[in-house]
Short mmCIF file of C-alpha atoms and ligand atoms in Angstrom, two decimals:
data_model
loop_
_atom_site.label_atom_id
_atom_site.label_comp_id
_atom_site.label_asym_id
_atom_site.label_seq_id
_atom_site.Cartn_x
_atom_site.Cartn_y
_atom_site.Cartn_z
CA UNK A 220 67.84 68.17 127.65
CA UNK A 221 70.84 69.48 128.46
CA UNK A 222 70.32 73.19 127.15
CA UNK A 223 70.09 76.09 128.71
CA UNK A 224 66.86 78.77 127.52
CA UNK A 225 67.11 79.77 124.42
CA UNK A 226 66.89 83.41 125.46
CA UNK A 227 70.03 82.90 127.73
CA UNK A 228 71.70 82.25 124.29
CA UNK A 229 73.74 85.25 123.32
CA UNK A 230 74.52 85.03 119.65
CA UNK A 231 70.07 85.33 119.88
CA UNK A 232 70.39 88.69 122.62
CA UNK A 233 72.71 89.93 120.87
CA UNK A 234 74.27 91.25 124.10
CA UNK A 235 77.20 93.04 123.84
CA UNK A 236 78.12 93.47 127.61
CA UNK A 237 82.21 92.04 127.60
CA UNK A 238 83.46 88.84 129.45
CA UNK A 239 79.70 88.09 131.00
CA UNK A 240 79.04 84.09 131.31
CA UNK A 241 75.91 83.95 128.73
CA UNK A 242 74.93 80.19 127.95
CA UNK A 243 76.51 76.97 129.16
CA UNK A 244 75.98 73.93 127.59
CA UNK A 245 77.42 70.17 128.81
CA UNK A 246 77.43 66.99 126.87
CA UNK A 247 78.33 63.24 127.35
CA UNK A 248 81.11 62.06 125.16
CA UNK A 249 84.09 59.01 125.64
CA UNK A 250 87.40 59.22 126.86
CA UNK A 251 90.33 57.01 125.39
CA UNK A 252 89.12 54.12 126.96
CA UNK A 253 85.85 54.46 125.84
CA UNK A 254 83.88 55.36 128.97
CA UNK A 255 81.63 58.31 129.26
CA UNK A 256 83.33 61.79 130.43
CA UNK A 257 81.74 65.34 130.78
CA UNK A 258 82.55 68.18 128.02
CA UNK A 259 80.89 71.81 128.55
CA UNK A 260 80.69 74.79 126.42
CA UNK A 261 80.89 77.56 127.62
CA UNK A 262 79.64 81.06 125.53
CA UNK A 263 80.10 84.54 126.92
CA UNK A 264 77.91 87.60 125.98
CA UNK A 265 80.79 88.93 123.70
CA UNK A 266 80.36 85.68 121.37
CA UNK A 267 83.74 84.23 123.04
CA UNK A 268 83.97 80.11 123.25
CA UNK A 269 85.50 77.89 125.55
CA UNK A 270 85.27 74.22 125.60
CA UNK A 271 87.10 71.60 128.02
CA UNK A 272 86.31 67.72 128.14
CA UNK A 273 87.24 66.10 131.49
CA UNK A 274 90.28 62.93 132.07
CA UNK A 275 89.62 60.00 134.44
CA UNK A 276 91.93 58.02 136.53
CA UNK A 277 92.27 54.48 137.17
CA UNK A 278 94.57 54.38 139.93
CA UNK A 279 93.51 57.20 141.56
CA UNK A 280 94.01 58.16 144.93
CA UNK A 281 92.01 57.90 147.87
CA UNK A 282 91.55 61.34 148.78
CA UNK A 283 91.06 62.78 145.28
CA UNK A 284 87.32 64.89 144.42
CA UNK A 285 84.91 62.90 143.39
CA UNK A 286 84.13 62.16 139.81
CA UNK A 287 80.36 61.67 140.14
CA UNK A 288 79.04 58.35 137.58
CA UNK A 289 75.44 57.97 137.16
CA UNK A 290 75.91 54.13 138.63
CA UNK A 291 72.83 53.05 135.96
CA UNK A 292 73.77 50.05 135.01
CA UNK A 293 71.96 49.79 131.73
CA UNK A 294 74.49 52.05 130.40
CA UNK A 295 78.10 52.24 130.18
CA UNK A 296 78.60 49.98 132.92
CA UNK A 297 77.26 52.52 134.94
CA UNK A 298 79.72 55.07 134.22
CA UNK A 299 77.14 57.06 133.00
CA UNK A 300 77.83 61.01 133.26
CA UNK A 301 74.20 62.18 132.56
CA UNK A 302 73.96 63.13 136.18
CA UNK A 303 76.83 65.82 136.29
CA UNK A 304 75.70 66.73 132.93
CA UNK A 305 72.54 67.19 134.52
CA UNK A 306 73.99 69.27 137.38
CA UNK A 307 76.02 71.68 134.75
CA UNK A 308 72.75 72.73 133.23
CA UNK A 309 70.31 73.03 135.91
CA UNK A 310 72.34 73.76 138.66
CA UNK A 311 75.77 75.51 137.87
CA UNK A 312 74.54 77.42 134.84
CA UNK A 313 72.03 79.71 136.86
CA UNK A 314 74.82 80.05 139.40
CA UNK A 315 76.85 81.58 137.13
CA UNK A 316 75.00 83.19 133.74
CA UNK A 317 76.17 86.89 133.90
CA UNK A 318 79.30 86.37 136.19
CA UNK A 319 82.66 88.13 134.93
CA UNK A 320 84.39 85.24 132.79
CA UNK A 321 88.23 86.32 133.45
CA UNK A 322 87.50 86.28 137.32
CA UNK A 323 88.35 82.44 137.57
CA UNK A 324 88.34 82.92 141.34
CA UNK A 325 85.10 84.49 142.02
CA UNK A 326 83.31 81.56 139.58
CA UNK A 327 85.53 78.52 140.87
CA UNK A 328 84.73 79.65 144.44
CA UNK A 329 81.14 80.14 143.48
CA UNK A 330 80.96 76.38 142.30
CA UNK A 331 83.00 75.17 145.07
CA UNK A 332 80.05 77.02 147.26
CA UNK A 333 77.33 75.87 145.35
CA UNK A 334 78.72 72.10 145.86
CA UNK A 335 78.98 72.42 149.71
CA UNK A 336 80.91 69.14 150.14
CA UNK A 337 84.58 68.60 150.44
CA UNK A 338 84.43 66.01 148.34
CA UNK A 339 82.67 68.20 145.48
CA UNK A 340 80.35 64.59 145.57
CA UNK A 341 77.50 66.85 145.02
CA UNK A 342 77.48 68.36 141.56
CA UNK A 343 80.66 66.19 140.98
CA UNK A 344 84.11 67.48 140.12
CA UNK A 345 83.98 66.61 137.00
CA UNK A 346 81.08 69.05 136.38
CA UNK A 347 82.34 71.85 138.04
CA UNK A 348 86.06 70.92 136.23
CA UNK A 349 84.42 70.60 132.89
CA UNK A 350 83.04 74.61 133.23
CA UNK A 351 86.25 75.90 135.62
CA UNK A 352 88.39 75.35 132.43
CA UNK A 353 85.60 75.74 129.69
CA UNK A 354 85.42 79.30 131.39
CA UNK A 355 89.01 80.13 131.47
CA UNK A 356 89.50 78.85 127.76
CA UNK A 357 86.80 81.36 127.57
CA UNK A 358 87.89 84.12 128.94
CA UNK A 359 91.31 83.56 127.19
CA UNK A 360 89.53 83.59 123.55
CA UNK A 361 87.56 87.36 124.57
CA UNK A 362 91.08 88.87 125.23
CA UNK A 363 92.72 86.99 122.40
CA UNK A 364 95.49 85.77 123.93
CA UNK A 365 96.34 81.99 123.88
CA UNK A 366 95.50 80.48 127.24
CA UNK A 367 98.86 80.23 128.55
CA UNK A 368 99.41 83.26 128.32
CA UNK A 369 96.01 84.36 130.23
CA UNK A 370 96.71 82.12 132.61
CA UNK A 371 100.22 82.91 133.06
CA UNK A 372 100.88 86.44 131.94
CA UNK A 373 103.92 87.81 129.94
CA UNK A 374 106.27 85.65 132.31
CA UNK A 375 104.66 82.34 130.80
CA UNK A 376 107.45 81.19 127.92
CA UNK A 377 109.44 78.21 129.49
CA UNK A 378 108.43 74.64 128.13
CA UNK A 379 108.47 71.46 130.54
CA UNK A 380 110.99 68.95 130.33
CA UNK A 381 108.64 65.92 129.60
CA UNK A 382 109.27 62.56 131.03
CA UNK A 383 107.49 60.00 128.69
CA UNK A 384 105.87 56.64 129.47
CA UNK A 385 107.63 53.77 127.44
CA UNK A 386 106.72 50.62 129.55
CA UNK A 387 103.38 50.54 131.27
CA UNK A 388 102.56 48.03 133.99
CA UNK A 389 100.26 47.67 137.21
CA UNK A 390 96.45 48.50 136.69
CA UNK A 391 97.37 50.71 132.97
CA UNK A 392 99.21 47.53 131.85
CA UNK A 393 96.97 44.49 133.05
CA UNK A 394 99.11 43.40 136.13
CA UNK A 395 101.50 42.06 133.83
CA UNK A 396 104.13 43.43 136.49
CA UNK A 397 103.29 45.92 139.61
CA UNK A 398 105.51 49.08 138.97
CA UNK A 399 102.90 51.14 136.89
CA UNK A 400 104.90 53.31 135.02
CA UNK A 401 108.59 53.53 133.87
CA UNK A 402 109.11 56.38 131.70
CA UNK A 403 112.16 58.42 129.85
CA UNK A 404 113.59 62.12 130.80
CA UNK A 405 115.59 63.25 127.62
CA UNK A 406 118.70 65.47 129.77
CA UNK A 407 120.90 66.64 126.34
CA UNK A 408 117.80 68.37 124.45
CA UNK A 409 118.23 71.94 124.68
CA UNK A 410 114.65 72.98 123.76
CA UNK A 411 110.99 70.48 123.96
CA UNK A 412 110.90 69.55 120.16
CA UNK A 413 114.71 68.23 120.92
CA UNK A 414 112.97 66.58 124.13
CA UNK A 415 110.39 64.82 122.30
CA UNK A 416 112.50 63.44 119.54
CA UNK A 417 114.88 61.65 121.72
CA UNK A 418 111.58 60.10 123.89
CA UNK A 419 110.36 59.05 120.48
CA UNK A 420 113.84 57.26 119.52
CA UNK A 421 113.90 55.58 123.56
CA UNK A 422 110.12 54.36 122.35
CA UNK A 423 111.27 52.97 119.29
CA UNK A 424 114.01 51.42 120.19
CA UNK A 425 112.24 49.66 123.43
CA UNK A 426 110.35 47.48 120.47
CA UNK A 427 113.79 46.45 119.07
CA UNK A 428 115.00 45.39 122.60
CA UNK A 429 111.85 43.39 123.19
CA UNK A 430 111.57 41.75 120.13
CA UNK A 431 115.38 40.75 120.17
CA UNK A 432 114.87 39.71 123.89
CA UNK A 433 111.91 37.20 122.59
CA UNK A 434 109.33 38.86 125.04
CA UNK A 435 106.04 38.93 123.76
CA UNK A 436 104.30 42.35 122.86
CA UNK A 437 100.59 42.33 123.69
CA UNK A 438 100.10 45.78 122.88
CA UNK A 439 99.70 49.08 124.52
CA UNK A 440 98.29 50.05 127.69
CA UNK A 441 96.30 52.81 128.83
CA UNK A 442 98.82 55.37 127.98
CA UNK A 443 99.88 54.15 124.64
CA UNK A 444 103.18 52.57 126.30
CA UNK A 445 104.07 48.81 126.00
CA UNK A 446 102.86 46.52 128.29
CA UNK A 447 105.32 43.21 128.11
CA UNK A 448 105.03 40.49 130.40
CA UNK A 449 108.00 40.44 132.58
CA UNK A 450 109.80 38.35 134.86
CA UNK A 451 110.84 40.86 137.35
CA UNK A 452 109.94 44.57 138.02
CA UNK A 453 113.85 44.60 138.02
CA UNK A 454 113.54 43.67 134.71
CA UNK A 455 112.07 46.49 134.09
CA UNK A 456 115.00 48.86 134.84
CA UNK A 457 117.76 46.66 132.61
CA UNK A 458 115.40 47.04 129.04
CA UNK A 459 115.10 50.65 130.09
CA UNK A 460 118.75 50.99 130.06
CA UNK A 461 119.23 49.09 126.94
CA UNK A 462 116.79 51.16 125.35
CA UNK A 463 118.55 54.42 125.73
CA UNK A 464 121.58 53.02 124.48
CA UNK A 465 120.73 51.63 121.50
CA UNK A 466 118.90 54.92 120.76
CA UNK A 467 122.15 56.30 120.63
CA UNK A 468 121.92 58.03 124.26
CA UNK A 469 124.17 57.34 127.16
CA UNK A 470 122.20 56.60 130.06
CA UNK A 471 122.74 59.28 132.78
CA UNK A 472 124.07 61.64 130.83
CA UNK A 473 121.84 62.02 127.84
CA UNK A 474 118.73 60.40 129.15
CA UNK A 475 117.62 59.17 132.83
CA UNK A 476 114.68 56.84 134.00
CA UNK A 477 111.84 57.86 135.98
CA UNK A 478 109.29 55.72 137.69
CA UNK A 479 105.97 56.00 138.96
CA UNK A 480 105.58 53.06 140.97
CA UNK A 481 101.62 53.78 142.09
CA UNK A 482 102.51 51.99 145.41
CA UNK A 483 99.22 52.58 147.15
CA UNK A 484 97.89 50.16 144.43
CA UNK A 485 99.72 47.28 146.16
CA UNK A 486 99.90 47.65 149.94
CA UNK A 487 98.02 45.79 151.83
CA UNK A 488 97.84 46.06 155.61
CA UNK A 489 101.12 47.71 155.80
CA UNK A 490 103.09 45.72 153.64
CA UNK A 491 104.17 46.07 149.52
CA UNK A 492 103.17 43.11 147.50
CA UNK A 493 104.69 42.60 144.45
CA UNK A 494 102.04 40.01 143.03
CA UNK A 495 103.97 39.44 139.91
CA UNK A 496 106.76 38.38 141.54
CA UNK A 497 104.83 36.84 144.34
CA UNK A 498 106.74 38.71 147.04
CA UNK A 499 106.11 41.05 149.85
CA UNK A 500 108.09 43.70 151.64
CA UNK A 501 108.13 45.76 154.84
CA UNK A 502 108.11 49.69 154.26
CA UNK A 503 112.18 49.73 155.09
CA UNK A 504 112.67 46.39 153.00
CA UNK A 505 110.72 48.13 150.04
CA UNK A 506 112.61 51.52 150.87
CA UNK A 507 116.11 49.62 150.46
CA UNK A 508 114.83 48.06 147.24
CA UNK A 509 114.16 51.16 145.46
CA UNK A 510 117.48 52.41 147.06
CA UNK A 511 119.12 49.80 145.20
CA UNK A 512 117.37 50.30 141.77
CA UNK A 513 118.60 53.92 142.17
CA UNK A 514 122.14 53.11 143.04
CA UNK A 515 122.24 50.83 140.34
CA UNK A 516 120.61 52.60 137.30
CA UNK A 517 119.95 56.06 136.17
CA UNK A 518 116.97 56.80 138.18
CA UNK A 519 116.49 60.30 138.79
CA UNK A 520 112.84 60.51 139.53
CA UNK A 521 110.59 58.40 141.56
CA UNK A 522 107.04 59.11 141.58
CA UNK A 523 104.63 57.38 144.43
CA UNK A 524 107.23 55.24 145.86
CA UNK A 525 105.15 54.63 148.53
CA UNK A 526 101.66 54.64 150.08
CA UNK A 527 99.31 57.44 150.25
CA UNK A 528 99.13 56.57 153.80
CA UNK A 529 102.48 55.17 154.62
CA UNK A 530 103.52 58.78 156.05
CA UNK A 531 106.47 57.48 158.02
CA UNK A 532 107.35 55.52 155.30
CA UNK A 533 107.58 58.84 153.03
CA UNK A 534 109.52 60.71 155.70
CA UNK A 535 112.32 57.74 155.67
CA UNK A 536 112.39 57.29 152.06
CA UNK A 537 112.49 61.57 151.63
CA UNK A 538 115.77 61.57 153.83
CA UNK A 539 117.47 58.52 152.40
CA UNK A 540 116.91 59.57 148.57
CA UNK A 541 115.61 63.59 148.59
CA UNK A 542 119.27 64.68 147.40
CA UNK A 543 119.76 62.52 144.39
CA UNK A 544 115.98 62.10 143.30
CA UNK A 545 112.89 63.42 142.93
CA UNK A 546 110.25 62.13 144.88
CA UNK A 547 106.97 63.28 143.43
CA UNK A 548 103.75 62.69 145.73
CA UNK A 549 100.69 61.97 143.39
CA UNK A 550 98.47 59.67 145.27
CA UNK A 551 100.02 61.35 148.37
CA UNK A 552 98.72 65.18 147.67
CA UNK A 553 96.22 64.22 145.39
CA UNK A 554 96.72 68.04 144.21
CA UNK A 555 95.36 69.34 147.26
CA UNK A 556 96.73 71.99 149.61
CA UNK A 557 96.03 70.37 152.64
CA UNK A 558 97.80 66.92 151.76
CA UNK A 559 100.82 69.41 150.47
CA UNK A 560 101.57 71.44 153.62
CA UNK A 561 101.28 68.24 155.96
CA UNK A 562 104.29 66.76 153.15
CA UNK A 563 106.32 69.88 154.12
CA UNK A 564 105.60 69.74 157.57
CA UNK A 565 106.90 66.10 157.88
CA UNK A 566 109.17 66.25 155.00
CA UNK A 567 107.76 63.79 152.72
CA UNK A 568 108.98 63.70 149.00
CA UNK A 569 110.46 67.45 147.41
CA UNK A 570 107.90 67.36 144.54
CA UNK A 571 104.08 67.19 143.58
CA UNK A 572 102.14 65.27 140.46
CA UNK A 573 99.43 68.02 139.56
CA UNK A 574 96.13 66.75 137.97
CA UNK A 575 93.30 69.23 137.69
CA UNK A 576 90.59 66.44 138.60
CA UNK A 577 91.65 65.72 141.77
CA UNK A 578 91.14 68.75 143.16
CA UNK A 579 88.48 69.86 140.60
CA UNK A 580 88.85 73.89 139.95
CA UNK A 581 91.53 75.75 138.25
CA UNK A 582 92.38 78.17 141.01
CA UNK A 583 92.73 75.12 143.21
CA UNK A 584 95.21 73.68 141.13
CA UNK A 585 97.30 77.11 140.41
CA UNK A 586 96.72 77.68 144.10
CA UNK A 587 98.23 74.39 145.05
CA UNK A 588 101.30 75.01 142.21
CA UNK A 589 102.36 78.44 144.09
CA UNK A 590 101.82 76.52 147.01
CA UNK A 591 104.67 73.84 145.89
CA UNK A 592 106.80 76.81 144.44
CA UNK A 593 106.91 78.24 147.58
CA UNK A 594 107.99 75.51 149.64
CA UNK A 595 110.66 74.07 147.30
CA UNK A 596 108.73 71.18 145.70
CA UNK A 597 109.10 70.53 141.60
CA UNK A 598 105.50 70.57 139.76
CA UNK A 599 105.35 67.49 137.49
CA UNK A 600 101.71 68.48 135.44
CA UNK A 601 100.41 65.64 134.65
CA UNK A 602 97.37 63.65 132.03
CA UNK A 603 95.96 61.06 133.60
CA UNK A 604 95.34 57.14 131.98
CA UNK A 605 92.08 58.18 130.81
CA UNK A 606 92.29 61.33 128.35
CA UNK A 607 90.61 63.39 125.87
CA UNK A 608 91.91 65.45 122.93
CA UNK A 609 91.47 68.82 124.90
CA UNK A 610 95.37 69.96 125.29
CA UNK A 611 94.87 72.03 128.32
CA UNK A 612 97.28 70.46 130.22
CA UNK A 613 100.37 71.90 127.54
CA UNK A 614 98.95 75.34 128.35
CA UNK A 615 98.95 74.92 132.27
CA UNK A 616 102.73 73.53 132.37
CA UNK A 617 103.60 77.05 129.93
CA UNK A 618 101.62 79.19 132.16
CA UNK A 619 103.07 77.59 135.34
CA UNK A 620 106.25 77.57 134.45
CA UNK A 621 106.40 73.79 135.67
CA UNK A 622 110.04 71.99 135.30
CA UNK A 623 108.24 68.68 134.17
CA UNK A 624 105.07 67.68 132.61
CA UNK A 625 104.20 64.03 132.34
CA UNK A 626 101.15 63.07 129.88
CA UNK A 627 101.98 59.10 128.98
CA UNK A 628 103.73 58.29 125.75
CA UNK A 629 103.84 59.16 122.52
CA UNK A 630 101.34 56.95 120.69
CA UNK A 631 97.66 58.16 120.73
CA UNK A 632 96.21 61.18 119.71
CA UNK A 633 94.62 62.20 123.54
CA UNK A 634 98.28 62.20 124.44
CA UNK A 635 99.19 63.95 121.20
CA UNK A 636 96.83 66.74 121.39
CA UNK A 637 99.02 67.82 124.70
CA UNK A 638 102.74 67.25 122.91
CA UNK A 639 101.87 68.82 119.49
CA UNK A 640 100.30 71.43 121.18
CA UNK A 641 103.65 72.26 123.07
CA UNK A 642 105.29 71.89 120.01
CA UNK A 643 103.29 74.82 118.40
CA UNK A 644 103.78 77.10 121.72
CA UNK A 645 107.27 76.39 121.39
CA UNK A 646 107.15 77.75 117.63
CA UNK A 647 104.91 80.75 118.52
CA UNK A 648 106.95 81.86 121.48
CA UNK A 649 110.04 82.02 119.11
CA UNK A 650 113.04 83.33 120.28
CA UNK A 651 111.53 83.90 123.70
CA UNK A 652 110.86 80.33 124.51
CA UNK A 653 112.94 78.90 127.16
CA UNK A 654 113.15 75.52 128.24
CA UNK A 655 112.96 74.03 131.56
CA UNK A 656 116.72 72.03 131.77
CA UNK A 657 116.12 68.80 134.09
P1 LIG B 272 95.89 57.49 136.68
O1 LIG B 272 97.44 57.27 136.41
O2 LIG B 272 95.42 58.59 135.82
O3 LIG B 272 95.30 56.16 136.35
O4 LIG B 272 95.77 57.83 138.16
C1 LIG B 272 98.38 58.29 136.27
C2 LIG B 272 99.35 58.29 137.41
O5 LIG B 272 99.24 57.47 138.34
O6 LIG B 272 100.23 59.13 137.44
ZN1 LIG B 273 101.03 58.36 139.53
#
């Protein structure tokens, strides 16, 4: 079924107009937790290829595009993806067989269009994602150029610093405590392989700290991190610490801790509650709490501190911590220019999570990035807890230029594909690689 005609094929026409959208083709496969997603191919007339598979949240934010799920529940739990499959062949392919390939605009906008909803609910974004990318991967492979470069021109050679998931919790780690994420931002490297290998010393050493601590080790959550059961969120902060040291780092200097405390997750009618710890705060009580985790360990980066809707709440928290932390909206923007500007307007956070899905088009997110660039804020480019092996995301931090790039730990290959893939840009930019210092 899902097949365009044959004749639309152009290894069969034998076409040799340049850079023309000839044949799309869209497929169901599984993402690393083993629910249906949406790859396409995409073929232009010049024999060029470009495939993308799509992520999927779990804590995703209330404003993000809407991944559309067939809701059958005979299959998959009815997470289905036939339906946007569905939609790439019958609807989006006619849209867009014979369209220029390396105008991303004009065939994002043209989707966008064809959609007609804000929400991209109609053909679903993770249709119209699936072929936005596909088509730029495309377009990259006609010129020959790797898609960083495409994307990003000659200026695209500076790697992200990452910041790496070690200890999972909230709805990636099974509610065994409510911050969702804390992860590791290697400061001495001087390049990303440097980077990497100090994350990947934090990560081992975290299993020597909770073994010798006699906490038990489940297993890994959604992002390949560890997901112990702990006492405290607190506690949280303290085997973080330990960690760097006995990797050899001094904490603060060598290597900081960043958090992503997906906050929306657990407020309830204006209040934060920890349910692991069976407590509850008021927006200042929980401001002054993470005040104190920063003033009392090397936290240099807090990610969704707060609410998607606790605006206030992000204004107070901005001008209390803005000047020794980053602040990085993910739930907050959800990637979307809109959400962005009305941050700048009120001064909430000084940096922005960017995840292709929830805004659901290339230019969107690249439009959004310049967006953050020009009003001061820090990208952080970012996987999400349901991947694929498409690597993507390593090009988009290279051709952005992003300072960060956040993609979960460093077990599992969906969150391999992205490092290893920096890794080799690194190599192939050669003496011309620069790295973004945190
Ligand atoms: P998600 O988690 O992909 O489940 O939304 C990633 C994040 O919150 O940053
Ligand atoms: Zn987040």
């Amino acid at each position: 079924m899902p097949f365009a005609e044959p004749s639309q094929h152009p290894l069969r026409e034998g076409n040799r107009r340049m850079a023309r959208i000839a044949y799309l083709q869209a497929r169901e496969l599984l993402d690393s937790r083993g629910n249906p997603t949406v790859e396409v191919d995409v073929f232009l007339e010049d024999g060029a290829h470009g495939r993308a598979m799509v992520p999927s949240g779990a804590s995703t934010g209330r404003h993000e595009v809407l991944e559309l799920r067939d809701g059958d529940s005979t299959r998959y739990f009815g997470r289905g993806t036939r339906k946007a499959i569905q939609n790439v062949v019958r609807e989006i392919a006619p849209a867009l067989l014979g369209m220029e390939a390396n105008d991303q605009q004009a065939v994002d906008r043209m989707m966008i269009a064809l959609d007609g909803t804000r929400s991209k609910s109609r053909l679903g974004a993770n249709a119209i994602l699936g072929v936005s990318v596909a088509v730029a991967r495309a377009a990259a492979q006609s010129v020959r150029v790797p898609l960083y470069r495409a994307l990003g021109g000659q200026k695209a050679q500076r790697l992200p610093v990452p910041m790496v998931n070690i200890l999972s919790g909230g709805v990636h780690g099974g509610g065994n405590f409510d911050l969702q994420d804390f992860m590791v931002i290697p400061l001495r490297a001087r390049c990303f392989a440097e980077a990497l290998e100090d994350a990947v010393a934090v990560y081992r050493s975290m299993k020597g700290v909770l073994q010798k601590r006699g906490i038990d080790l489940a297993g890994v959550a959604d992002e390949g991190g560890y997901a112990p059961r702990l006492a405290s969120n607190e506690a949280g902060f303290d085997l973080m610490t330990e960690a760097i040291e006995h990797a050899g780092l001094e904490p603060g200097g060598e290597a900081a801790i960043a958090v992503d405390a997906a906050a929306s997750q657990f407020y309830e009618n204006g209040s934060y509650l920890l349910a692991s710890e069976g407590k509850s705060f008021q927006t200042e009580e929980w401001i002054e709490r993470l005040e104190g985790w920063v003033r009392r360990y090397p936290v240099t980066c807090i990610e969704d501190g707060l609410a998607e809707e606790d605006w206030e709440g992000w204004r107070r928290l901005t001008s209390r911590l803005g000047e020794q932390c980053r602040l990085v909206g993910d739930d907050l923007f959800v990637t979307q220019a809109d959400r962005l500007l009305r941050g700048v307007a009120e001064g909430a956070a000084n940096a922005i999570l960017v995840k292709m899905n929830q805004v659901g088009t290339l230019t969107e997110t690249l439009d959004v990035v310049r967006l953050a660039e020009m009003h001061g804020y820090a990208t952080v480019v970012s996987a999400r807890s349901g991947e694929t092996e498409d690597d993507t995301l390593a090009d988009l931090a290279v051709a952005t230029g992003a300072p960060f790039i956040k993609i979960g730990s460093i077990t599992r290959s969906e969150r391999l594909a992205k490092y290893n893939r920096l890794l080799r840009i690194e190599e192939e930019l050669g003496p011309q690689a620069a790295y973004a210092l945190p």
